[in-house]
């Protein structure tokens, strides 16, 4: 019998799970509580309870070649950094191409996921759902994949801001922000300098009377635009990843910090944090330095209290007549439909082997997909996790012993604590290429660089020195895709194409006589040196020099 798999959530991770199940001959049934796919990336004017929500202008921080599913490149004419509406267009193309939508039950909420009484033997689950009409149903599944993301439950730490209950203006979490127009000519404070905080501060500063950006620790600011105008993330490759592993942490951070400070001095802009570059999830923002330079954004320390319409900061400065406070203070994740003994969440931490499998279950038939925070796109990581998890469900790939898995979990947590500043946003942090290779190794699809260099040198060099695009994980092993090699060889063409929107011929260079003159002078100098002893005689009788030159001239 075909094994049935419940996929909870129809966002990017859910789509990858449906596709991976179909690739492995499993029968997926996806439950999506809304009326459409897309998850986080589907914009809605009014936020829905327990669902991710974005503002209208959101553009992804990862370039299209690094965020696409590994066997379905994003169209070449799409921009490198896509608006959320284009990301939705891509998801629809993906779902249509692989016929995924027919496996999704829309407007269906999952109420409970429980192990069956014979779970130790069968590994099966009881899944209770509720449709839009309030009708509940119970289903039996052989495996469950949870794909609800970690941007559903806003973290609003009002207890850390004395006087917030007296504030006369408006305050809300960044999840509830949509557009800036209603705040024209107002004063606003944005708390938090993550990606959302930076983006909202920049956008509001275009219309507000003054925008204040409050940050406890500061941040290193990365730019989407890298060297020579190419997307920044395309410059990260296996060579740089190897340097990260062999260089002392401080040295590697110092190299990156020096490069970022060449764009603008973070200390001069009052942004420089005490922590090192790779001790915090960096903020990607192209415009923040310009807004600070123009004075429309003022960087402030943490807020110590609010009183009426005034906001006081830790440095003693006070801003009066504040109309809006936006809390860009991150999110909490949880699994309310799961029993705590299956997997518990405490302090935004979950004990999961490779961030996917609860390590102490008798049968590995539950996987949590997409619960990571990479410097890069979640889509490709979720797809890799889904490919691995479905192979585990089938029994093609085995998990190690429980003690080994628990040791791996503890090791990762300790490594995290040593490297990153304490923060709930750093509990699920992973290094993109290192983590992708780690899971790909378990799946059997990690590219073998030495072998590639011997058997296909051109491809091997592109995988080694080129960007870590996801196609390289389709070159061999389970899920091998015949188009992977060609996708790697044409990836830079897809990067360039959307920018080639007008003819731009190189100007014709004027003919220069500089090099002929230099060469002629060199020849004359050499000839003078060779004939230096006869030079006085040539000056007295120039015809002798002319006669000597005639030997080398063409015959008349």
mmCIF file of C-alpha atoms in Angstrom, residues 214-551:
data_model
loop_
_atom_site.group_PDB
_atom_site.id
_atom_site.type_symbol
_atom_site.label_atom_id
_atom_site.label_comp_id
_atom_site.label_asym_id
_atom_site.label_seq_id
_atom_site.Cartn_x
_atom_site.Cartn_y
_atom_site.Cartn_z
ATOM 1 C CA UNK A 214 15.891 52.160 18.142
ATOM 2 C CA UNK A 215 18.412 49.332 18.532
ATOM 3 C CA UNK A 216 19.919 47.756 21.626
ATOM 4 C CA UNK A 217 23.024 46.336 20.000
ATOM 5 C CA UNK A 218 23.396 47.918 16.560
ATOM 6 C CA UNK A 219 23.960 45.805 13.470
ATOM 7 C CA UNK A 220 26.210 45.143 10.527
ATOM 8 C CA UNK A 221 24.404 46.213 7.360
ATOM 9 C CA UNK A 222 24.851 44.191 4.180
ATOM 10 C CA UNK A 223 23.941 45.332 0.698
ATOM 11 C CA UNK A 224 21.966 43.331 -1.865
ATOM 12 C CA UNK A 225 24.275 44.665 -4.565
ATOM 13 C CA UNK A 226 27.686 42.985 -4.488
ATOM 14 C CA UNK A 227 30.920 43.526 -6.409
ATOM 15 C CA UNK A 228 30.483 44.589 -10.036
ATOM 16 C CA UNK A 229 26.746 44.938 -9.442
ATOM 17 C CA UNK A 230 26.014 41.228 -9.109
ATOM 18 C CA UNK A 231 23.760 39.971 -6.294
ATOM 19 C CA UNK A 232 25.772 39.732 -3.102
ATOM 20 C CA UNK A 233 24.830 36.134 -2.289
ATOM 21 C CA UNK A 234 26.271 34.892 -5.593
ATOM 22 C CA UNK A 235 29.748 35.742 -4.271
ATOM 23 C CA UNK A 236 29.484 33.190 -1.447
ATOM 24 C CA UNK A 237 30.995 29.911 -2.623
ATOM 25 C CA UNK A 238 32.744 26.808 -1.343
ATOM 26 C CA UNK A 239 36.142 28.500 -1.278
ATOM 27 C CA UNK A 240 34.859 31.206 1.062
ATOM 28 C CA UNK A 241 33.111 28.558 3.142
ATOM 29 C CA UNK A 242 36.399 26.664 3.421
ATOM 30 C CA UNK A 243 38.165 29.850 4.544
ATOM 31 C CA UNK A 244 35.491 30.310 7.196
ATOM 32 C CA UNK A 245 36.317 26.864 8.562
ATOM 33 C CA UNK A 246 40.111 27.217 8.600
ATOM 34 C CA UNK A 247 40.558 30.869 9.581
ATOM 35 C CA UNK A 248 40.172 31.979 13.192
ATOM 36 C CA UNK A 249 36.669 33.320 13.753
ATOM 37 C CA UNK A 250 37.921 36.809 14.561
ATOM 38 C CA UNK A 251 40.073 36.996 11.447
ATOM 39 C CA UNK A 252 37.219 35.901 9.173
ATOM 40 C CA UNK A 253 34.853 38.398 10.792
ATOM 41 C CA UNK A 254 37.467 41.118 10.485
ATOM 42 C CA UNK A 255 37.775 40.591 6.738
ATOM 43 C CA UNK A 256 34.028 40.934 6.302
ATOM 44 C CA UNK A 257 33.749 43.920 8.637
ATOM 45 C CA UNK A 258 36.511 45.747 6.784
ATOM 46 C CA UNK A 259 34.680 45.273 3.510
ATOM 47 C CA UNK A 260 31.372 46.486 4.958
ATOM 48 C CA UNK A 261 33.058 49.550 6.472
ATOM 49 C CA UNK A 262 34.483 50.444 3.069
ATOM 50 C CA UNK A 263 30.919 51.077 1.916
ATOM 51 C CA UNK A 264 30.191 53.201 4.989
ATOM 52 C CA UNK A 265 31.781 53.475 8.428
ATOM 53 C CA UNK A 266 29.342 51.771 10.800
ATOM 54 C CA UNK A 267 30.772 53.667 13.785
ATOM 55 C CA UNK A 268 30.280 57.007 12.022
ATOM 56 C CA UNK A 269 26.663 56.087 11.316
ATOM 57 C CA UNK A 270 26.102 55.064 14.951
ATOM 58 C CA UNK A 271 25.332 51.480 13.895
ATOM 59 C CA UNK A 272 28.482 49.584 14.858
ATOM 60 C CA UNK A 273 27.657 46.749 17.278
ATOM 61 C CA UNK A 274 29.949 45.314 19.929
ATOM 62 C CA UNK A 275 29.547 41.832 18.502
ATOM 63 C CA UNK A 276 31.392 40.512 15.464
ATOM 64 C CA UNK A 277 29.901 40.287 11.982
ATOM 65 C CA UNK A 278 28.997 36.584 12.087
ATOM 66 C CA UNK A 279 27.797 36.631 15.705
ATOM 67 C CA UNK A 280 24.397 37.941 14.657
ATOM 68 C CA UNK A 281 22.087 37.439 11.716
ATOM 69 C CA UNK A 282 23.168 40.375 9.503
ATOM 70 C CA UNK A 283 20.678 42.962 8.301
ATOM 71 C CA UNK A 284 20.340 43.325 4.530
ATOM 72 C CA UNK A 285 19.367 46.875 3.554
ATOM 73 C CA UNK A 286 20.518 48.939 0.596
ATOM 74 C CA UNK A 287 18.936 52.260 1.579
ATOM 75 C CA UNK A 288 19.395 52.639 5.333
ATOM 76 C CA UNK A 289 22.787 54.425 5.094
ATOM 77 C CA UNK A 290 21.298 56.916 2.615
ATOM 78 C CA UNK A 291 18.359 57.659 4.920
ATOM 79 C CA UNK A 292 20.709 58.182 7.875
ATOM 80 C CA UNK A 293 22.942 60.401 5.733
ATOM 81 C CA UNK A 294 19.950 62.521 4.720
ATOM 82 C CA UNK A 295 18.753 62.792 8.334
ATOM 83 C CA UNK A 296 15.352 61.240 7.736
ATOM 84 C CA UNK A 297 16.375 58.317 9.968
ATOM 85 C CA UNK A 298 18.048 58.899 13.320
ATOM 86 C CA UNK A 299 19.598 55.880 15.049
ATOM 87 C CA UNK A 300 18.813 55.694 18.772
ATOM 88 C CA UNK A 301 19.640 53.292 21.626
ATOM 89 C CA UNK A 302 17.044 51.199 23.425
ATOM 90 C CA UNK A 303 13.907 52.808 24.855
ATOM 91 C CA UNK A 304 13.912 53.074 28.646
ATOM 92 C CA UNK A 305 10.372 54.448 29.063
ATOM 93 C CA UNK A 306 7.346 55.934 27.355
ATOM 94 C CA UNK A 307 5.207 58.680 28.890
ATOM 95 C CA UNK A 308 2.149 60.026 27.146
ATOM 96 C CA UNK A 309 3.372 61.008 23.692
ATOM 97 C CA UNK A 310 7.069 61.162 24.638
ATOM 98 C CA UNK A 311 9.711 58.455 24.279
ATOM 99 C CA UNK A 312 12.892 58.451 26.387
ATOM 100 C CA UNK A 313 15.971 56.525 25.275
ATOM 101 C CA UNK A 314 18.801 54.985 27.307
ATOM 102 C CA UNK A 315 21.146 57.878 26.462
ATOM 103 C CA UNK A 316 18.776 60.325 28.184
ATOM 104 C CA UNK A 317 17.446 61.893 24.988
ATOM 105 C CA UNK A 318 13.686 62.418 24.754
ATOM 106 C CA UNK A 319 11.516 62.679 21.651
ATOM 107 C CA UNK A 320 8.197 64.449 22.071
ATOM 108 C CA UNK A 321 4.945 64.099 20.123
ATOM 109 C CA UNK A 322 5.554 60.555 18.873
ATOM 110 C CA UNK A 323 2.585 59.253 16.872
ATOM 111 C CA UNK A 324 3.646 55.676 16.125
ATOM 112 C CA UNK A 325 5.815 52.925 17.608
ATOM 113 C CA UNK A 326 6.469 49.803 15.513
ATOM 114 C CA UNK A 327 7.784 46.724 17.334
ATOM 115 C CA UNK A 328 9.998 44.858 14.846
ATOM 116 C CA UNK A 329 10.875 42.419 17.616
ATOM 117 C CA UNK A 330 10.662 39.075 15.875
ATOM 118 C CA UNK A 331 8.492 36.020 16.332
ATOM 119 C CA UNK A 332 7.898 33.002 18.542
ATOM 120 C CA UNK A 333 7.233 29.568 17.113
ATOM 121 C CA UNK A 334 5.122 26.754 18.504
ATOM 122 C CA UNK A 335 3.164 23.675 17.455
ATOM 123 C CA UNK A 336 -0.177 23.977 19.262
ATOM 124 C CA UNK A 337 -1.636 20.863 17.634
ATOM 125 C CA UNK A 338 1.207 18.617 18.850
ATOM 126 C CA UNK A 339 1.490 17.044 22.289
ATOM 127 C CA UNK A 340 4.449 18.398 24.260
ATOM 128 C CA UNK A 341 5.996 14.940 24.662
ATOM 129 C CA UNK A 342 6.360 14.687 20.865
ATOM 130 C CA UNK A 343 8.381 17.888 20.597
ATOM 131 C CA UNK A 344 8.380 20.766 23.060
ATOM 132 C CA UNK A 345 9.303 24.394 22.448
ATOM 133 C CA UNK A 346 10.876 26.425 25.237
ATOM 134 C CA UNK A 347 12.519 29.809 24.817
ATOM 135 C CA UNK A 348 12.144 29.479 21.045
ATOM 136 C CA UNK A 349 14.183 26.272 21.154
ATOM 137 C CA UNK A 350 13.114 22.852 19.927
ATOM 138 C CA UNK A 351 15.190 19.714 20.309
ATOM 139 C CA UNK A 352 15.365 18.389 16.735
ATOM 140 C CA UNK A 353 17.962 16.251 14.988
ATOM 141 C CA UNK A 354 19.358 18.379 12.141
ATOM 142 C CA UNK A 355 16.461 20.753 12.896
ATOM 143 C CA UNK A 356 14.053 18.208 11.384
ATOM 144 C CA UNK A 357 13.382 15.043 13.424
ATOM 145 C CA UNK A 358 12.401 14.742 17.119
ATOM 146 C CA UNK A 359 15.202 12.416 18.239
ATOM 147 C CA UNK A 360 13.404 10.268 20.809
ATOM 148 C CA UNK A 361 10.421 8.917 18.862
ATOM 149 C CA UNK A 362 10.130 5.161 18.439
ATOM 150 C CA UNK A 363 9.451 5.601 14.714
ATOM 151 C CA UNK A 364 10.844 8.516 12.624
ATOM 152 C CA UNK A 365 7.567 9.412 10.926
ATOM 153 C CA UNK A 366 7.276 13.074 11.853
ATOM 154 C CA UNK A 367 9.428 15.820 10.291
ATOM 155 C CA UNK A 368 9.404 19.555 10.893
ATOM 156 C CA UNK A 369 10.367 21.356 7.695
ATOM 157 C CA UNK A 370 11.649 24.915 7.349
ATOM 158 C CA UNK A 371 12.315 25.622 11.027
ATOM 159 C CA UNK A 372 15.704 27.224 10.396
ATOM 160 C CA UNK A 373 17.030 30.776 10.040
ATOM 161 C CA UNK A 374 19.714 30.847 7.323
ATOM 162 C CA UNK A 375 21.649 33.737 5.823
ATOM 163 C CA UNK A 376 19.920 32.923 2.566
ATOM 164 C CA UNK A 377 16.647 31.514 1.285
ATOM 165 C CA UNK A 378 14.520 29.068 3.229
ATOM 166 C CA UNK A 379 13.008 27.555 0.064
ATOM 167 C CA UNK A 380 16.050 25.540 -0.973
ATOM 168 C CA UNK A 381 16.747 24.364 2.573
ATOM 169 C CA UNK A 382 13.142 23.265 3.050
ATOM 170 C CA UNK A 383 13.317 21.350 -0.215
ATOM 171 C CA UNK A 384 16.502 19.586 0.883
ATOM 172 C CA UNK A 385 14.958 18.703 4.247
ATOM 173 C CA UNK A 386 11.829 17.392 2.507
ATOM 174 C CA UNK A 387 13.855 15.218 0.121
ATOM 175 C CA UNK A 388 15.734 13.727 3.074
ATOM 176 C CA UNK A 389 12.636 13.252 5.242
ATOM 177 C CA UNK A 390 10.672 11.404 2.547
ATOM 178 C CA UNK A 391 13.593 9.002 2.055
ATOM 179 C CA UNK A 392 13.585 8.368 5.816
ATOM 180 C CA UNK A 393 9.816 7.735 5.741
ATOM 181 C CA UNK A 394 10.335 5.123 3.002
ATOM 182 C CA UNK A 395 13.117 3.421 4.945
ATOM 183 C CA UNK A 396 15.711 4.155 2.251
ATOM 184 C CA UNK A 397 17.713 6.290 4.679
ATOM 185 C CA UNK A 398 18.216 5.408 8.343
ATOM 186 C CA UNK A 399 18.621 7.794 11.255
ATOM 187 C CA UNK A 400 21.414 7.164 13.780
ATOM 188 C CA UNK A 401 20.816 5.958 17.322
ATOM 189 C CA UNK A 402 18.978 8.142 19.816
ATOM 190 C CA UNK A 403 22.154 8.936 21.837
ATOM 191 C CA UNK A 404 23.941 9.974 18.634
ATOM 192 C CA UNK A 405 21.071 12.255 17.629
ATOM 193 C CA UNK A 406 20.846 13.820 21.092
ATOM 194 C CA UNK A 407 24.596 14.426 21.060
ATOM 195 C CA UNK A 408 24.309 16.168 17.683
ATOM 196 C CA UNK A 409 21.473 18.369 18.996
ATOM 197 C CA UNK A 410 23.477 19.337 22.077
ATOM 198 C CA UNK A 411 26.592 20.032 20.020
ATOM 199 C CA UNK A 412 24.695 22.377 17.720
ATOM 200 C CA UNK A 413 23.137 24.223 20.637
ATOM 201 C CA UNK A 414 26.513 24.693 22.310
ATOM 202 C CA UNK A 415 28.098 25.893 19.071
ATOM 203 C CA UNK A 416 25.237 28.348 18.626
ATOM 204 C CA UNK A 417 25.647 29.706 22.144
ATOM 205 C CA UNK A 418 29.390 30.267 21.672
ATOM 206 C CA UNK A 419 29.095 32.048 18.338
ATOM 207 C CA UNK A 420 25.932 34.156 18.523
ATOM 208 C CA UNK A 421 24.793 36.900 20.870
ATOM 209 C CA UNK A 422 21.951 35.674 23.128
ATOM 210 C CA UNK A 423 18.688 36.207 21.269
ATOM 211 C CA UNK A 424 15.592 34.205 20.414
ATOM 212 C CA UNK A 425 16.263 34.831 16.722
ATOM 213 C CA UNK A 426 19.506 32.835 16.964
ATOM 214 C CA UNK A 427 18.078 29.560 18.262
ATOM 215 C CA UNK A 428 17.559 28.089 14.775
ATOM 216 C CA UNK A 429 20.421 29.746 12.896
ATOM 217 C CA UNK A 430 22.306 27.740 10.245
ATOM 218 C CA UNK A 431 25.080 28.496 7.744
ATOM 219 C CA UNK A 432 23.463 27.958 4.366
ATOM 220 C CA UNK A 433 26.107 26.068 2.380
ATOM 221 C CA UNK A 434 27.415 24.054 5.319
ATOM 222 C CA UNK A 435 23.915 22.963 6.320
ATOM 223 C CA UNK A 436 22.877 22.151 2.745
ATOM 224 C CA UNK A 437 25.978 19.974 2.330
ATOM 225 C CA UNK A 438 25.307 18.292 5.684
ATOM 226 C CA UNK A 439 21.771 17.220 4.741
ATOM 227 C CA UNK A 440 22.798 16.453 1.148
ATOM 228 C CA UNK A 441 25.450 14.081 2.530
ATOM 229 C CA UNK A 442 22.797 12.191 4.496
ATOM 230 C CA UNK A 443 20.625 12.039 1.384
ATOM 231 C CA UNK A 444 23.452 11.010 -0.952
ATOM 232 C CA UNK A 445 23.299 14.033 -3.271
ATOM 233 C CA UNK A 446 26.233 16.126 -2.060
ATOM 234 C CA UNK A 447 28.448 17.004 -5.060
ATOM 235 C CA UNK A 448 31.800 15.219 -5.042
ATOM 236 C CA UNK A 449 34.156 18.053 -5.989
ATOM 237 C CA UNK A 450 37.360 16.000 -6.565
ATOM 238 C CA UNK A 451 35.460 13.540 -8.747
ATOM 239 C CA UNK A 452 33.835 16.351 -10.715
ATOM 240 C CA UNK A 453 37.208 18.023 -11.289
ATOM 241 C CA UNK A 454 38.531 14.764 -12.752
ATOM 242 C CA UNK A 455 35.514 13.682 -14.798
ATOM 243 C CA UNK A 456 33.968 17.045 -15.747
ATOM 244 C CA UNK A 457 36.518 19.790 -14.992
ATOM 245 C CA UNK A 458 34.406 22.695 -16.277
ATOM 246 C CA UNK A 459 31.476 21.669 -14.102
ATOM 247 C CA UNK A 460 33.751 20.958 -11.138
ATOM 248 C CA UNK A 461 35.263 24.449 -11.311
ATOM 249 C CA UNK A 462 31.835 26.060 -11.476
ATOM 250 C CA UNK A 463 30.640 24.121 -8.435
ATOM 251 C CA UNK A 464 33.855 24.878 -6.507
ATOM 252 C CA UNK A 465 34.323 28.548 -7.338
ATOM 253 C CA UNK A 466 30.775 29.505 -8.354
ATOM 254 C CA UNK A 467 27.779 30.281 -6.154
ATOM 255 C CA UNK A 468 26.183 27.478 -4.140
ATOM 256 C CA UNK A 469 23.073 27.386 -6.296
ATOM 257 C CA UNK A 470 20.656 24.506 -5.558
ATOM 258 C CA UNK A 471 21.047 22.797 -8.955
ATOM 259 C CA UNK A 472 24.293 21.183 -7.820
ATOM 260 C CA UNK A 473 22.256 18.973 -5.477
ATOM 261 C CA UNK A 474 20.478 17.423 -8.474
ATOM 262 C CA UNK A 475 23.606 16.205 -10.278
ATOM 263 C CA UNK A 476 23.499 12.709 -8.787
ATOM 264 C CA UNK A 477 21.714 10.431 -6.347
ATOM 265 C CA UNK A 478 18.007 10.279 -5.457
ATOM 266 C CA UNK A 479 16.067 12.891 -7.383
ATOM 267 C CA UNK A 480 18.778 13.394 -9.992
ATOM 268 C CA UNK A 481 17.664 15.915 -12.629
ATOM 269 C CA UNK A 482 18.946 15.744 -16.204
ATOM 270 C CA UNK A 483 18.830 19.533 -16.521
ATOM 271 C CA UNK A 484 21.015 20.287 -13.486
ATOM 272 C CA UNK A 485 24.322 20.620 -15.366
ATOM 273 C CA UNK A 486 22.830 22.937 -17.966
ATOM 274 C CA UNK A 487 21.167 25.024 -15.252
ATOM 275 C CA UNK A 488 24.562 25.564 -13.603
ATOM 276 C CA UNK A 489 26.204 26.544 -16.895
ATOM 277 C CA UNK A 490 23.456 29.066 -17.717
ATOM 278 C CA UNK A 491 22.883 30.571 -14.273
ATOM 279 C CA UNK A 492 24.854 33.753 -14.968
ATOM 280 C CA UNK A 493 22.840 34.321 -18.149
ATOM 281 C CA UNK A 494 19.647 34.283 -16.069
ATOM 282 C CA UNK A 495 21.249 36.756 -13.673
ATOM 283 C CA UNK A 496 22.079 39.183 -16.489
ATOM 284 C CA UNK A 497 18.961 38.896 -18.643
ATOM 285 C CA UNK A 498 16.437 40.909 -16.561
ATOM 286 C CA UNK A 499 18.826 43.871 -16.501
ATOM 287 C CA UNK A 500 19.331 43.947 -20.275
ATOM 288 C CA UNK A 501 16.316 46.160 -20.959
ATOM 289 C CA UNK A 502 17.864 48.502 -23.551
ATOM 290 C CA UNK A 503 20.642 48.320 -26.144
ATOM 291 C CA UNK A 504 23.859 49.500 -24.548
ATOM 292 C CA UNK A 505 26.665 49.324 -27.118
ATOM 293 C CA UNK A 506 30.156 50.046 -25.904
ATOM 294 C CA UNK A 507 31.346 53.432 -27.204
ATOM 295 C CA UNK A 508 33.844 53.141 -30.049
ATOM 296 C CA UNK A 509 37.321 53.884 -28.824
ATOM 297 C CA UNK A 510 39.271 56.567 -30.642
ATOM 298 C CA UNK A 511 42.454 55.486 -32.342
ATOM 299 C CA UNK A 512 45.390 56.254 -30.108
ATOM 300 C CA UNK A 513 48.901 56.956 -31.289
ATOM 301 C CA UNK A 514 50.374 56.658 -27.815
ATOM 302 C CA UNK A 515 51.623 53.079 -28.122
ATOM 303 C CA UNK A 516 53.116 53.524 -31.649
ATOM 304 C CA UNK A 517 54.995 56.591 -30.384
ATOM 305 C CA UNK A 518 56.268 54.714 -27.330
ATOM 306 C CA UNK A 519 57.410 51.777 -29.478
ATOM 307 C CA UNK A 520 59.076 54.095 -31.990
ATOM 308 C CA UNK A 521 60.929 55.918 -29.225
ATOM 309 C CA UNK A 522 62.053 52.583 -27.788
ATOM 310 C CA UNK A 523 63.376 51.453 -31.197
ATOM 311 C CA UNK A 524 65.216 54.727 -31.736
ATOM 312 C CA UNK A 525 66.698 54.530 -28.251
ATOM 313 C CA UNK A 526 67.805 50.945 -28.814
ATOM 314 C CA UNK A 527 69.378 51.836 -32.176
ATOM 315 C CA UNK A 528 71.197 54.780 -30.621
ATOM 316 C CA UNK A 529 72.548 52.524 -27.887
ATOM 317 C CA UNK A 530 73.776 49.862 -30.357
ATOM 318 C CA UNK A 531 75.516 52.458 -32.550
ATOM 319 C CA UNK A 532 76.696 54.682 -29.733
ATOM 320 C CA UNK A 533 80.406 54.418 -30.829
ATOM 321 C CA UNK A 534 79.613 55.594 -34.374
ATOM 322 C CA UNK A 535 77.207 58.304 -33.291
ATOM 323 C CA UNK A 536 79.737 61.250 -33.637
ATOM 324 C CA UNK A 537 80.603 60.090 -37.187
ATOM 325 C CA UNK A 538 76.930 59.932 -38.125
ATOM 326 C CA UNK A 539 76.460 63.496 -36.914
ATOM 327 C CA UNK A 540 79.351 64.702 -39.158
ATOM 328 C CA UNK A 541 78.155 62.661 -42.163
ATOM 329 C CA UNK A 542 74.411 61.845 -41.991
ATOM 330 C CA UNK A 543 74.537 60.207 -45.437
ATOM 331 C CA UNK A 544 76.480 57.315 -43.884
ATOM 332 C CA UNK A 545 73.565 56.631 -41.534
ATOM 333 C CA UNK A 546 71.135 56.859 -44.444
ATOM 334 C CA UNK A 547 73.220 54.389 -46.468
ATOM 335 C CA UNK A 548 73.185 51.950 -43.556
ATOM 336 C CA UNK A 549 69.393 52.235 -43.191
ATOM 337 C CA UNK A 550 68.868 51.524 -46.911
ATOM 338 C CA UNK A 551 70.030 47.957 -46.349
#
